[in-house]
Structures are given as structure tokens and as C-alpha cells.
Short mmCIF file of C-alpha atoms and ligand atoms in Angstrom, two decimals:
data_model
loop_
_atom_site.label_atom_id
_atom_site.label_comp_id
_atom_site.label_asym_id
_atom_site.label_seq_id
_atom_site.Cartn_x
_atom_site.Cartn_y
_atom_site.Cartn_z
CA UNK R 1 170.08 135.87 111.54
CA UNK R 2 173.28 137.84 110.90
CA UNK R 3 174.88 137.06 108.07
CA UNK R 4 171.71 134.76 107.14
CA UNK R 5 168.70 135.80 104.58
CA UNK R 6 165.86 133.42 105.18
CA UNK R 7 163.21 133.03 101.84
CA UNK R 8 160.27 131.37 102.98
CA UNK R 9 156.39 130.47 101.85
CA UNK R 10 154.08 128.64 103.33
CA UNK R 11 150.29 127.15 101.74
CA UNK R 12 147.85 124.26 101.39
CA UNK R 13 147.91 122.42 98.52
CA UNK R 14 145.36 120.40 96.90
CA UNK R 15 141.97 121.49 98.60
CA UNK R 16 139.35 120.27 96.66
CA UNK R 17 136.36 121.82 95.84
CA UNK R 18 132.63 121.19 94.33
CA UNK R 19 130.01 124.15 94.03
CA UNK R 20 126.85 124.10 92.68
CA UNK R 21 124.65 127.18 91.24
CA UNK R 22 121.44 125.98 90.77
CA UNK R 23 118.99 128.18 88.17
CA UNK R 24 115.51 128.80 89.07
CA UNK R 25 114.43 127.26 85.53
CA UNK R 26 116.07 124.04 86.83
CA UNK R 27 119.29 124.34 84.73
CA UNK R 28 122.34 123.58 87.57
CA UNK R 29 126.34 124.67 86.69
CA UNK R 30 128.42 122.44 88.45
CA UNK R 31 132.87 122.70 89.23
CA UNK R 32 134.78 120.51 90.81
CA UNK R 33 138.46 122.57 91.13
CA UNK R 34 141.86 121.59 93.10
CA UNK R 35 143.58 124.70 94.58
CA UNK R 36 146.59 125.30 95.95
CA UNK R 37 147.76 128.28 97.80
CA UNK R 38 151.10 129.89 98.64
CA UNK R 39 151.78 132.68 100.77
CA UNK R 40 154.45 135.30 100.90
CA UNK R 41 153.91 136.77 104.34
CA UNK R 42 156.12 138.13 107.27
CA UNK R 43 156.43 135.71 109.61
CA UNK R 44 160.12 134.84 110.05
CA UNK R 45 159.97 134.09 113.68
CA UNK R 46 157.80 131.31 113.27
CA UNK R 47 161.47 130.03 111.37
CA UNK R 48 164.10 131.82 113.96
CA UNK R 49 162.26 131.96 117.22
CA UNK R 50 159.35 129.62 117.55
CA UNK R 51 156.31 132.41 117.57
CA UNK R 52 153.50 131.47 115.66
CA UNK R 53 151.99 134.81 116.04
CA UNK R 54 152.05 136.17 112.35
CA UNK R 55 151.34 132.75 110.66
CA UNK R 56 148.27 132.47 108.66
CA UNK R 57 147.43 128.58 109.21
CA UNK R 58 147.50 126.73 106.55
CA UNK R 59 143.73 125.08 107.56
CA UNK R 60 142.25 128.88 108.02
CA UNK R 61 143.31 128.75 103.98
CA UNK R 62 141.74 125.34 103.12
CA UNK R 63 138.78 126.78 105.01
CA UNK R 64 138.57 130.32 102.94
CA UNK R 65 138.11 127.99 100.19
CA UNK R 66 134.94 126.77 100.95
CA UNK R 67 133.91 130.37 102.09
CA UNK R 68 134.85 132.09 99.30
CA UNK R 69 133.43 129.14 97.02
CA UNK R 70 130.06 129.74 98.96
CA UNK R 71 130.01 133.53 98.95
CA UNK R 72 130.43 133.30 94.79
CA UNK R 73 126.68 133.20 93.63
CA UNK R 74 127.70 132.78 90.14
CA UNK R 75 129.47 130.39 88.15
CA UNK R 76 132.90 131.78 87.18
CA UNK R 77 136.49 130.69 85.97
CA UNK R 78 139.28 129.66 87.38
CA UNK R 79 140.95 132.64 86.95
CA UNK R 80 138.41 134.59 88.50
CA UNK R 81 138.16 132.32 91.29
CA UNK R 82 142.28 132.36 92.11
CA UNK R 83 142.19 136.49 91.55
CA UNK R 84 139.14 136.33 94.77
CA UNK R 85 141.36 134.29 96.56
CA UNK R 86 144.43 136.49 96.17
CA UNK R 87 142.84 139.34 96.57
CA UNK R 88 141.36 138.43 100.05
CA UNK R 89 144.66 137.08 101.58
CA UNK R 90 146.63 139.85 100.22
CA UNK R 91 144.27 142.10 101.80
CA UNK R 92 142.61 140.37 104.69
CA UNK R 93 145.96 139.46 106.63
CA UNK R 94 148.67 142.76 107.20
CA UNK R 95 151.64 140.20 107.55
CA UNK R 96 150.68 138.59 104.01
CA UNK R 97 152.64 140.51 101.06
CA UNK R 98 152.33 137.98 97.96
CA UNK R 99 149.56 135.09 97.43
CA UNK R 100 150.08 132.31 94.77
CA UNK R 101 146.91 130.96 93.61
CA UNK R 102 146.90 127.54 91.47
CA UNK R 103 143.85 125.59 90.25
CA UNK R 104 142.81 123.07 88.39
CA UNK R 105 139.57 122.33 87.12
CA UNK R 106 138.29 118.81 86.71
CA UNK R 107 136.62 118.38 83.11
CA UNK R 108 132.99 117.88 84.03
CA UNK R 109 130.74 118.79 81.17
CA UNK R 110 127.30 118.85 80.80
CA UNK R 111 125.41 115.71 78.95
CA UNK R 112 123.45 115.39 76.07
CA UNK R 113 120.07 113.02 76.26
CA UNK R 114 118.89 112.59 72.93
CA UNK R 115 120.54 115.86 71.61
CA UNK R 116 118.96 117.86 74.53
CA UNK R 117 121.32 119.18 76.96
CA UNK R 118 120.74 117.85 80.32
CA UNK R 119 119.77 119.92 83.57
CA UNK R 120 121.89 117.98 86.24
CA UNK R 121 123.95 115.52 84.15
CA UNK R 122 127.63 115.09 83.46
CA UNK R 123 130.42 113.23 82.23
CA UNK R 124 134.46 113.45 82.68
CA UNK R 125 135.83 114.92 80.55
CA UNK R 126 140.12 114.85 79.74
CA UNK R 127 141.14 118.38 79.16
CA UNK R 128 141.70 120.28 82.52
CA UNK R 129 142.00 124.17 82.45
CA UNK R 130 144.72 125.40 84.82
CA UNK R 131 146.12 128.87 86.26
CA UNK R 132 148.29 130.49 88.11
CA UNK R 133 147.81 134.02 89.70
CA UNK R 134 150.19 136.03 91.52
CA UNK R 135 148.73 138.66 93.69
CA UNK R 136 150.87 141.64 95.54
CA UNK R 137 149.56 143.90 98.57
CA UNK R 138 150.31 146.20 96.09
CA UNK R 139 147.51 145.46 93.82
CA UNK R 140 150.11 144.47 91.01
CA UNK R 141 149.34 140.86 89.71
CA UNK R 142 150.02 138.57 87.01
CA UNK R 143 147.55 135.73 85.77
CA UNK R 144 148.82 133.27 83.88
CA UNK R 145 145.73 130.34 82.37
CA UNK R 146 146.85 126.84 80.96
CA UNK R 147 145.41 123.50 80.10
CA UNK R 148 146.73 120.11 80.46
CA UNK R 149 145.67 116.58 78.86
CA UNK R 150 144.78 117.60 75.42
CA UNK R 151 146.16 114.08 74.08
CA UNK R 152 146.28 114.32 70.12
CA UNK R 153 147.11 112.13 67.15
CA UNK R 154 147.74 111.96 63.68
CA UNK R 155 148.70 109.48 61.45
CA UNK R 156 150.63 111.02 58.95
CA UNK R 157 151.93 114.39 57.61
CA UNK R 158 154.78 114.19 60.03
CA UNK R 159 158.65 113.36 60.07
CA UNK R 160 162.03 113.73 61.21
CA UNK R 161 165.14 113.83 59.27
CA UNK R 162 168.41 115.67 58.71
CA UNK R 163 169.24 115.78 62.65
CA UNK R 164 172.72 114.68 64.03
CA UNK R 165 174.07 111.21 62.86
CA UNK R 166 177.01 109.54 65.53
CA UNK R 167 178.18 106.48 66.27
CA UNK R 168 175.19 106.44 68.45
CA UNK R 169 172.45 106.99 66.13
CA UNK R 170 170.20 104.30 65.01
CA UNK R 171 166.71 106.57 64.15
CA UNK R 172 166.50 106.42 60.14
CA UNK R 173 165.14 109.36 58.54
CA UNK R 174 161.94 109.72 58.05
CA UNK R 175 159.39 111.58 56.02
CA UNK R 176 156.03 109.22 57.09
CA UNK R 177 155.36 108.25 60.76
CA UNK R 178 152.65 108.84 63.38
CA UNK R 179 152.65 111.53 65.51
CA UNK R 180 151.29 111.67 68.95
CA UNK R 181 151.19 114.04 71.81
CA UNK R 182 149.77 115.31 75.27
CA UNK R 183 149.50 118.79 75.35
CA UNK R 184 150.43 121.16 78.35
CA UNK R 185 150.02 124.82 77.71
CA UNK R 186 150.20 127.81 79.61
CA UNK R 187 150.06 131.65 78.55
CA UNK R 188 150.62 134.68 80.27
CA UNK R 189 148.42 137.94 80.50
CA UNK R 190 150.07 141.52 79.70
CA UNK R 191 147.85 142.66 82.78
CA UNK R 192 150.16 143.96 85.80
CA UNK R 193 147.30 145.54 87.80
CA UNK R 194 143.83 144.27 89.34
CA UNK R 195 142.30 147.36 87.49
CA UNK R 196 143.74 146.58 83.63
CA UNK R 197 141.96 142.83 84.29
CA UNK R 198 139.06 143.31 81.31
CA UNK R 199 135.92 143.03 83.97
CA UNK R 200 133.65 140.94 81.04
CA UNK R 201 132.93 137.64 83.20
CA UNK R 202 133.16 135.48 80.56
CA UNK R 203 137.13 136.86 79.09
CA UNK R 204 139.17 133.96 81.04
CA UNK R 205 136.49 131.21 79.70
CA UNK R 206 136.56 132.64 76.08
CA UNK R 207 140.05 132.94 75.80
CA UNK R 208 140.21 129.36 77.34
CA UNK R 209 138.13 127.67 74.39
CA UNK R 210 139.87 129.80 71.98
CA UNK R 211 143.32 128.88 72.70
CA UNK R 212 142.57 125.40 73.14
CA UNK R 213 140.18 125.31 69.50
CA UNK R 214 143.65 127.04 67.99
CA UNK R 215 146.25 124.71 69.14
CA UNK R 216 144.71 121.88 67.96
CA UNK R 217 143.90 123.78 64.35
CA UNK R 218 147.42 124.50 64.16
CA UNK R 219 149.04 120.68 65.00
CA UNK R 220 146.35 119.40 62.38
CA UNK R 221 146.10 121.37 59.61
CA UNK R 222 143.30 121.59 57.36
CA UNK R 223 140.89 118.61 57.12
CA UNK R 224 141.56 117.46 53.70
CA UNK R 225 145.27 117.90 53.33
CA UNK R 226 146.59 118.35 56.87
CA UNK R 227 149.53 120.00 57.37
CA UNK R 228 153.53 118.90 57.24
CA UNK R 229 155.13 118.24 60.62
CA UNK R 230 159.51 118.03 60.18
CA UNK R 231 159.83 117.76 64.19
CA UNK R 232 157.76 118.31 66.87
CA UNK R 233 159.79 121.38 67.55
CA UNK R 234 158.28 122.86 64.86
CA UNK R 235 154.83 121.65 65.23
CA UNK R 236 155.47 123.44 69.01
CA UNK R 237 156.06 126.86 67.36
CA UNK R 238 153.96 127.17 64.95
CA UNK R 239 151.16 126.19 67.55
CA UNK R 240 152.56 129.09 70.34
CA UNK R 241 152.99 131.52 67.35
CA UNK R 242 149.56 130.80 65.96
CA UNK R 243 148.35 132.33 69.63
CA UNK R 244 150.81 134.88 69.78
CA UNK R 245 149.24 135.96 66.41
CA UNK R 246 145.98 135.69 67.15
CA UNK R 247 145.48 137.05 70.55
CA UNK R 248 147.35 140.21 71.24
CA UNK R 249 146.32 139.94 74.75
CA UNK R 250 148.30 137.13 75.69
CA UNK R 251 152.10 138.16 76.67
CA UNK R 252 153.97 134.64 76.32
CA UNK R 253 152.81 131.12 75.65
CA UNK R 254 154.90 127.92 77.02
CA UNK R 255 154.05 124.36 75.37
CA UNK R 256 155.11 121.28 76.67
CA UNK R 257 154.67 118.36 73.57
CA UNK R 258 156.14 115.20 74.74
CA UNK R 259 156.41 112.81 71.54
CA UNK R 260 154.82 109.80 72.38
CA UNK R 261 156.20 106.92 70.18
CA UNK R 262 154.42 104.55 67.65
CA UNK R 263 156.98 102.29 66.76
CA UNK R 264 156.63 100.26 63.34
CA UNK R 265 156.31 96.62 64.02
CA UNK R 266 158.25 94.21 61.64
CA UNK R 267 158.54 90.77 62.70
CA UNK R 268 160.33 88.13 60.78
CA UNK R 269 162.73 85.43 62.14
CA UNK R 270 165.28 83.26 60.48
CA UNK R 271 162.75 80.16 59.17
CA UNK R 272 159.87 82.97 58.63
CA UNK R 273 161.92 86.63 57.42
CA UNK R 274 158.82 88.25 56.54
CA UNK R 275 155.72 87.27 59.03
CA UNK R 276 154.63 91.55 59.56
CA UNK R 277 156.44 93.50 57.09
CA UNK R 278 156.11 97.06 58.03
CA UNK R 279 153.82 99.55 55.52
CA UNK R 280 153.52 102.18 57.84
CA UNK R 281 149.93 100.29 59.77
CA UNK R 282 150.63 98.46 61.99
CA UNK R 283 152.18 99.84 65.29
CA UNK R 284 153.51 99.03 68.74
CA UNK R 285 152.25 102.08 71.09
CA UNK R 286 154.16 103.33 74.27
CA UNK R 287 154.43 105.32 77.07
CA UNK R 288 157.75 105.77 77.73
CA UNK R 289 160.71 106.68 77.47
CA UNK R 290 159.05 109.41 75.34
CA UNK R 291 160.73 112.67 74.12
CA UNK R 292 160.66 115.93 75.90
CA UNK R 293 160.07 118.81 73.74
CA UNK R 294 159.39 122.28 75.97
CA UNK R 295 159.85 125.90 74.98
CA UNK R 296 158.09 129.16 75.85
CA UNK R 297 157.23 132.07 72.74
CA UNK R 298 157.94 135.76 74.37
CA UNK R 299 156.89 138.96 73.07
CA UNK R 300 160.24 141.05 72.93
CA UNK R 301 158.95 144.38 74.03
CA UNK R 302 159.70 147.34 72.78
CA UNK R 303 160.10 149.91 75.77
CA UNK R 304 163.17 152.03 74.33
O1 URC S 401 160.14 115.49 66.29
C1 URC S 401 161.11 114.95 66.82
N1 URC S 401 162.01 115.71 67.50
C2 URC S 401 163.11 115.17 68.11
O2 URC S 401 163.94 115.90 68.72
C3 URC S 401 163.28 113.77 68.01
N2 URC S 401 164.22 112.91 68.48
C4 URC S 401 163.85 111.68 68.08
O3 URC S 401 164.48 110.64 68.34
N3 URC S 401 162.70 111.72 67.35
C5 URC S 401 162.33 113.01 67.30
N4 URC S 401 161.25 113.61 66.72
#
């Protein structure tokens, strides 16, 4: 090893989940989640020499799982669930110094029969809620929630003009197209220790619907009139500031918008030059190539 720093982590990823709490008045909570773990531990002659003897196997963590995941008697969030996790592997194993939690939950929501919310029913749903939680031996920690597949649409009050025009550029200006997009978000939590986490069960689940109810206020607008869109780069910050704004709890937000691309059709040929003329309605879709558009909103803190 002289002369030679090893950086290592080992996990299981994907382990899939389904729990069940079933209510004495016949009402059953059902989540199906996907979690991945990833553990910082001390182990580096399992790398250099062969000895096994300080690594946690990765099937002992599929198994905890299912413990843990048994052992919760109540329905909880995601968050809460990866924070358990941490917490026991940080604690449970001496040679473990740092566990990296990541699930996501499958969209199952509860059905409606005839307006009447049903006891064991549900349907898939598209938006997944995600996180990410970094646990120390320390106790210090950082929890970071997200969601993922929050496809939206609108089909006007958007454009793109003024940008760079080359030899290479072909894109007309434009103050009147579609705009279409699949949102990923994730935002970070100011908390740095266990004890700062705010112990109301539902916080992580609130927050969740909130965020997601104000990013999608925020690309639309108001119902009537909508609001402008001159890139999607804008539409990205004004949805991440909108949180920023709103929740003073959250530390940074990170939005990933991909533009997904209506294209106007116009077909006409030589015999026949107008067969579709294009009035902004009718539209090829597709799915790629699509733009890219990424960017995270920080707090800049103020520790002078
Ligand atoms: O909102 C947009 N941002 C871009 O950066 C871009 N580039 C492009 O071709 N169309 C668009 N639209």
C-alpha cells in the first residue's frame, strides 16, 4: 500500500420491497420501494490481502431490508425509512463509518370506487418520490428528497429566440411553440445532525406534495392566462427559486428539464406545395435527441 491510497464502497442495489400496514377498521397502506445501499466501512484487506473479516455482506444488507421493513409498524416515508437504515448500519457494524441510503418509491395510490376511497385498491401511478441520505458514525447526516417522472405539457406561452446564430444554426426564432418536459428534482435539507431532523412523521411527506404541487404551479402559470416561458432555462429557475422562496427549510434544489420536442409538421411537395401548412396544431412528437437543461439553485450562506 505504500505510496497507494485505496477509496472504496461497497452495497446492494436495487432490493425491492412491499409492506403492508393493515388498520383494524379495514383501511390497509401499502409501499412498494427500491433501495440501494452503500457503505463506507474499514475493510481494506478484503482489497490488499484477501480477508473478508470486516466486510459487511452485501446479502446481510438486502436482508436488513426486509427486517427493518417488518420491525416499522407504521407507514412512513422514504426518508424516514433510508434515515432507519443508516442509522442501524452506521451503528450496528464498528468497521462501518458512512452509509448511503437511496430509494425509490413506486407510485401506488389508493383507488376511488364511485368517489369512495377504496380499502385495499390501487393503481400506478407516474410520479416516483426519491432520496438520498447520508449517514456518519458521527451522527452528522444529510437528507436530500427528489421526485422523478413528473412529465408536463403546455401548448403555448413558451419560446425561444435571441440565442446564438452561426453558420450552423437552422432553429428560427420563436415566440409560439409547445413545450414539454419530464421533470427530475431533488432538494437538499439544511439538517447536519440526526437531532435537528423535525421529529413530525408526516414533514418528509408534506414537504414532498408541496414541492411537487409548486413546481408544476410555477411551469404553468395561472389557469386563465398562463405564464411566458423565453427558454426552458428560465422556466428551470423560476421553478427552483419558487421553492427556495417558499420553503426556508430546503438548502438547495437541482432540476433536471429535458425539452422534449414537438416539431411543426408542414408537408407540401413540388405537384402539391401546400398539403399541411403549419398553424401551430398539428405536430410530430419525439423522444429524442431532446435537449438537456440541468442546474442546481444554492443558498449562498452567510457565515462571516
Ligand atoms: O428553451 C430552450 N433552450 C435551449 O437551450 C434550446 N436550444 C434549442 O435548440 N431549443 C431550445 N429551447
Amino acid at each position: 500500500m505504500e505510496g497507494l491510497k485505496l477509496e472504496q464502497q461497497h452495497g446492494k442495489a436495487r432490493v425491492r420491497v412491499g409492506r403492508i400496514w393493515k388498520q383494524p377498521a379495514g383501511t390497509h397502506h401499502f409501499v412498494e420501494w427500491n433501495v440501494s445501499i452503500s457503505l463506507i466501512s474499514n475493510c481494506i484487506t478484503a482489497y490488499t490481502r484477501g480477508d473478508n473479516s470486516d466486510i459487511v455482506a452485501t446479502d446481510t444488507m438486502k436482508n436488513t431490508v426486509y427486517v427493518k421493513a417488518k420491525e416499522c409498524k407504521e407507514q412512513l416515508s422514504v426518508e424516514d425509512f433510508a434515515i432507519i437504515l443508516g442509522k442501524h448500519f452506521t451503528s450496528f457494524y464498528q468497521q462501518v463509518t458512512a452509509a448511503i441510503i437511496k430509494i425509490v418509491e413506486k407510485p401506488w395510490e389508493r383507488i376511488y370506487v364511485h368517489g369512495q376511497p377504496h380499502e385495499h385498491g390501487f393503481k400506478l401511478g407516474s410520479v416516483r418520490h426519491t432520496t438520498e441520505v447520508m449517514i456518519k458514525k458521527s451522527g452528522e447526516v444529510q437528507v436530500i428528497s427528489g421526485l422523478e417522472g413528473l412529465t408536463l405539457l403546455k401548448t403555448t406561452k413558451s419560446g425561444f429566440e435571441g440565442f446564438i446564430r452561426d453558420k450552423y444554426t437552422i432553429l428560427p426564432d420563436t415566440r409560439e411553440r409547445m413545450l414539454a418536459t419530464e421533470v427530475t428534482a431533488s432538494w437538499r435539507y439544511p439538517f447536519h445532525a440526526l437531532a435537528s431532523i423535525p421529529a413530525k412523521k408526516s414533514y418528509f411527506m408534506e414537504r414532498y406534495i408541496e414541492v411537487k404541487g409548486l413546481l408544476m404551479d410555477s411551469f404553468f402559470g395561472p389557469p386563465k392566462d398562463g405564464v411566458y416561458s423565453p427558454s426552458v432555462q428560465s422556466t428551470l429557475y423560476h421553478m427552483a427559486n419558487a421553492i427556495l422562496v417558499r420553503f426556508p427549510d430546503i438548502a438547495s434544489v437541482q432540476l433536471k428539464l429535458p425539452n422534449i420536442h414537438f416539431l411543426p409538421v408542414k408537408l407540401s411537395s413540388r405537384d402539391n406545395p401546400v398539403v399541411v401548412e403549419f398553424e401551430d396544431d398539428v405536430f410530430l412528437p419525439t423522444d429524442e435527441p431532446h435537449g438537456t437543461i440541468e442546474a442546481t439553485l444554492d443558498r449562498i450562506s452567510s457565515k462571516m
